[in-house]
PDB file of C-alpha atoms in Angstrom:
ATOM      1  CA  MET A 144      -0.098  -0.089  -0.117  1.00 90.00           C
ATOM      2  CA  PHE A 145       1.240   3.647  -0.434  1.00 91.00           C
ATOM      3  CA  CYS A 146       0.529   6.721   1.592  1.00 94.00           C
ATOM      4  CA  PHE A 147      -0.780   9.584  -0.557  1.00 93.00           C
ATOM      5  CA  TYR A 148      -0.790  13.196   0.601  1.00 95.00           C
ATOM      6  CA  LEU A 149      -2.599  16.228  -1.135  1.00 93.00           C
ATOM      7  CA  GLU A 150      -0.647  19.538  -1.578  1.00 94.00           C
ATOM      8  CA  ASN A 151      -2.775  22.106   0.175  1.00 94.00           C
ATOM      9  CA  ARG A 152      -1.673  24.654  -2.179  1.00 92.00           C
ATOM     10  CA  LYS A 153      -3.194  25.036  -5.786  1.00 89.00           C
ATOM     11  CA  ARG A 154      -1.166  24.874  -8.698  1.00 86.00           C
ATOM     12  CA  PHE A 155      -1.748  24.283 -12.375  1.00 78.00           C
ATOM     13  CA  GLY A 156      -4.809  25.532 -13.072  1.00 79.00           C
ATOM     14  CA  ASN A 157      -6.311  25.343  -9.704  1.00 82.00           C
ATOM     15  CA  GLN A 158      -5.487  21.666  -9.207  1.00 83.00           C
ATOM     16  CA  HIS A 159      -3.828  20.149  -6.053  1.00 86.00           C
ATOM     17  CA  VAL A 160      -0.756  18.002  -6.649  1.00 88.00           C
ATOM     18  CA  VAL A 161      -0.864  14.402  -5.183  1.00 88.00           C
ATOM     19  CA  HIS A 162       2.308  13.247  -3.631  1.00 91.00           C
ATOM     20  CA  LEU A 163       3.439   9.775  -2.290  1.00 92.00           C
ATOM     21  CA  LYS A 164       4.992   9.992   1.193  1.00 94.00           C
ATOM     22  CA  SER A 165       8.295   9.197  -0.013  1.00 92.00           C
ATOM     23  CA  CYS A 166       8.420  11.856  -2.525  1.00 93.00           C
ATOM     24  CA  GLU A 167      11.510  14.309  -2.285  1.00 94.00           C
ATOM     25  CA  LEU A 168       8.857  17.116  -3.513  1.00 95.00           C
ATOM     26  CA  LEU A 169       6.334  16.300  -0.441  1.00 96.00           C
ATOM     27  CA  PRO A 170       5.728  19.874   1.285  1.00 97.00           C
ATOM     28  CA  GLU A 171       6.316  20.287   4.799  1.00 97.00           C
ATOM     29  CA  LYS A 172       3.460  19.327   7.341  1.00 97.00           C
ATOM     30  CA  THR A 173       1.808  22.568   7.123  1.00 97.00           C
ATOM     31  CA  GLY A 174       1.235  22.572   3.621  1.00 98.00           C
ATOM     32  CA  ARG A 175      -0.060  18.895   2.819  1.00 97.00           C
ATOM     33  CA  THR A 176      -3.010  16.768   3.721  1.00 95.00           C
ATOM     34  CA  LYS A 177      -2.561  13.255   4.614  1.00 96.00           C
ATOM     35  CA  LEU A 178      -5.267  11.222   2.422  1.00 92.00           C
ATOM     36  CA  GLY A 179      -4.549   7.581   3.746  1.00 92.00           C
ATOM     37  CA  PHE A 180      -3.086   4.330   2.696  1.00 94.00           C
ATOM     38  CA  PHE A 181      -4.347   3.029  -0.575  1.00 90.00           C
ATOM     39  CA  ASN A 182      -2.940   0.194  -3.258  1.00 87.00           C
ATOM     40  CA  ASP A 183      -3.336   2.923  -6.267  1.00 80.00           C
ATOM     41  CA  PHE A 184      -4.981   5.930  -7.043  1.00 71.00           C
ATOM     42  CA  GLN A 185      -8.070   4.161  -8.323  1.00 71.00           C
ATOM     43  CA  GLU A 186      -8.871   2.680  -4.909  1.00 81.00           C
ATOM     44  CA  LEU A 187      -8.317   6.031  -3.326  1.00 74.00           C
ATOM     45  CA  HIS A 188     -10.550   7.773  -5.794  1.00 70.00           C
ATOM     46  CA  ALA A 189     -13.282   5.208  -5.014  1.00 74.00           C
ATOM     47  CA  GLN A 190     -13.137   5.951  -1.259  1.00 75.00           C
ATOM     48  CA  HIS A 191     -13.325   9.703  -1.734  1.00 66.00           C
ATOM     49  CA  ASP A 192     -16.151  12.102  -2.546  1.00 66.00           C
ATOM     50  CA  PRO A 193     -15.523  13.347  -5.920  1.00 58.00           C
ATOM     51  CA  ALA A 194     -16.597  16.778  -5.695  1.00 64.00           C
ATOM     52  CA  GLU A 195     -14.154  18.407  -3.592  1.00 68.00           C
ATOM     53  CA  ALA A 196     -10.564  18.748  -5.211  1.00 71.00           C
ATOM     54  CA  SER A 197      -9.341  18.810  -8.543  1.00 76.00           C
ATOM     55  CA  LEU A 198      -6.095  16.402  -9.065  1.00 77.00           C
ATOM     56  CA  MET A 199      -2.851  16.361 -10.407  1.00 79.00           C
ATOM     57  CA  ALA A 200      -0.368  13.428  -9.869  1.00 80.00           C
ATOM     58  CA  CYS A 201       3.264  14.680  -9.032  1.00 85.00           C
ATOM     59  CA  THR A 202       5.412  13.893 -12.044  1.00 84.00           C
ATOM     60  CA  TYR A 203       8.189  13.171  -9.974  1.00 86.00           C
ATOM     61  CA  CYS A 204       6.826  10.315  -7.482  1.00 86.00           C
ATOM     62  CA  CYS A 205       3.769   9.276  -9.259  1.00 79.00           C
ATOM     63  CA  LYS A 206       4.661   8.387 -12.671  1.00 74.00           C
ATOM     64  CA  SER A 207       3.387   4.661 -12.204  1.00 71.00           C
ATOM     65  CA  PHE A 208      -0.029   6.013 -11.487  1.00 65.00           C
ATOM     66  CA  GLN A 209      -2.084   7.079 -14.248  1.00 53.00           C
ATOM     67  CA  LEU A 210      -4.016   9.977 -12.803  1.00 45.00           C
ATOM     68  CA  ASN A 211      -6.912  11.847 -14.650  1.00 46.00           C
ATOM     69  CA  THR A 212      -6.390  15.391 -13.458  1.00 41.00           C
ATOM     70  CA  ASP A 213     -10.145  15.826 -14.013  1.00 44.00           C
ATOM     71  CA  GLN A 214     -10.818  13.378 -11.161  1.00 45.00           C
ATOM     72  CA  ARG A 215     -11.729  14.902  -7.714  1.00 44.00           C
ATOM     73  CA  ILE A 216     -11.260  13.565  -4.338  1.00 42.00           C
ATOM     74  CA  THR A 217     -11.561  14.871  -0.283  1.00 42.00           C
ATOM     75  CA  PRO A 218      -8.816  15.335   1.922  1.00 44.00           C
ATOM     76  CA  THR A 219      -9.529  13.297   4.855  1.00 45.00           C
ATOM     77  CA  GLU A 220      -6.983  14.249   7.344  1.00 46.00           C
ATOM     78  CA  ASN A 221      -3.423  15.837   8.044  1.00 44.00           C
TER      79      ASN A 221
END
């Protein structure tokens, strides 16, 4: 399983960047929201409300995940 984080700051046309916990580009604690542990993005997406935040995968750490930038999820905790 992978631990996913949402970057709190919106970038790239009003989108939040999703990072893995191990990402070198992951913001400090105050700049991120923990989404939780998931096997992949599809599982993460299925367990969150699709109306909250527009997403974009970090191109550094999420290369293996095919994220559609139009998909949306809700952050759950810090």
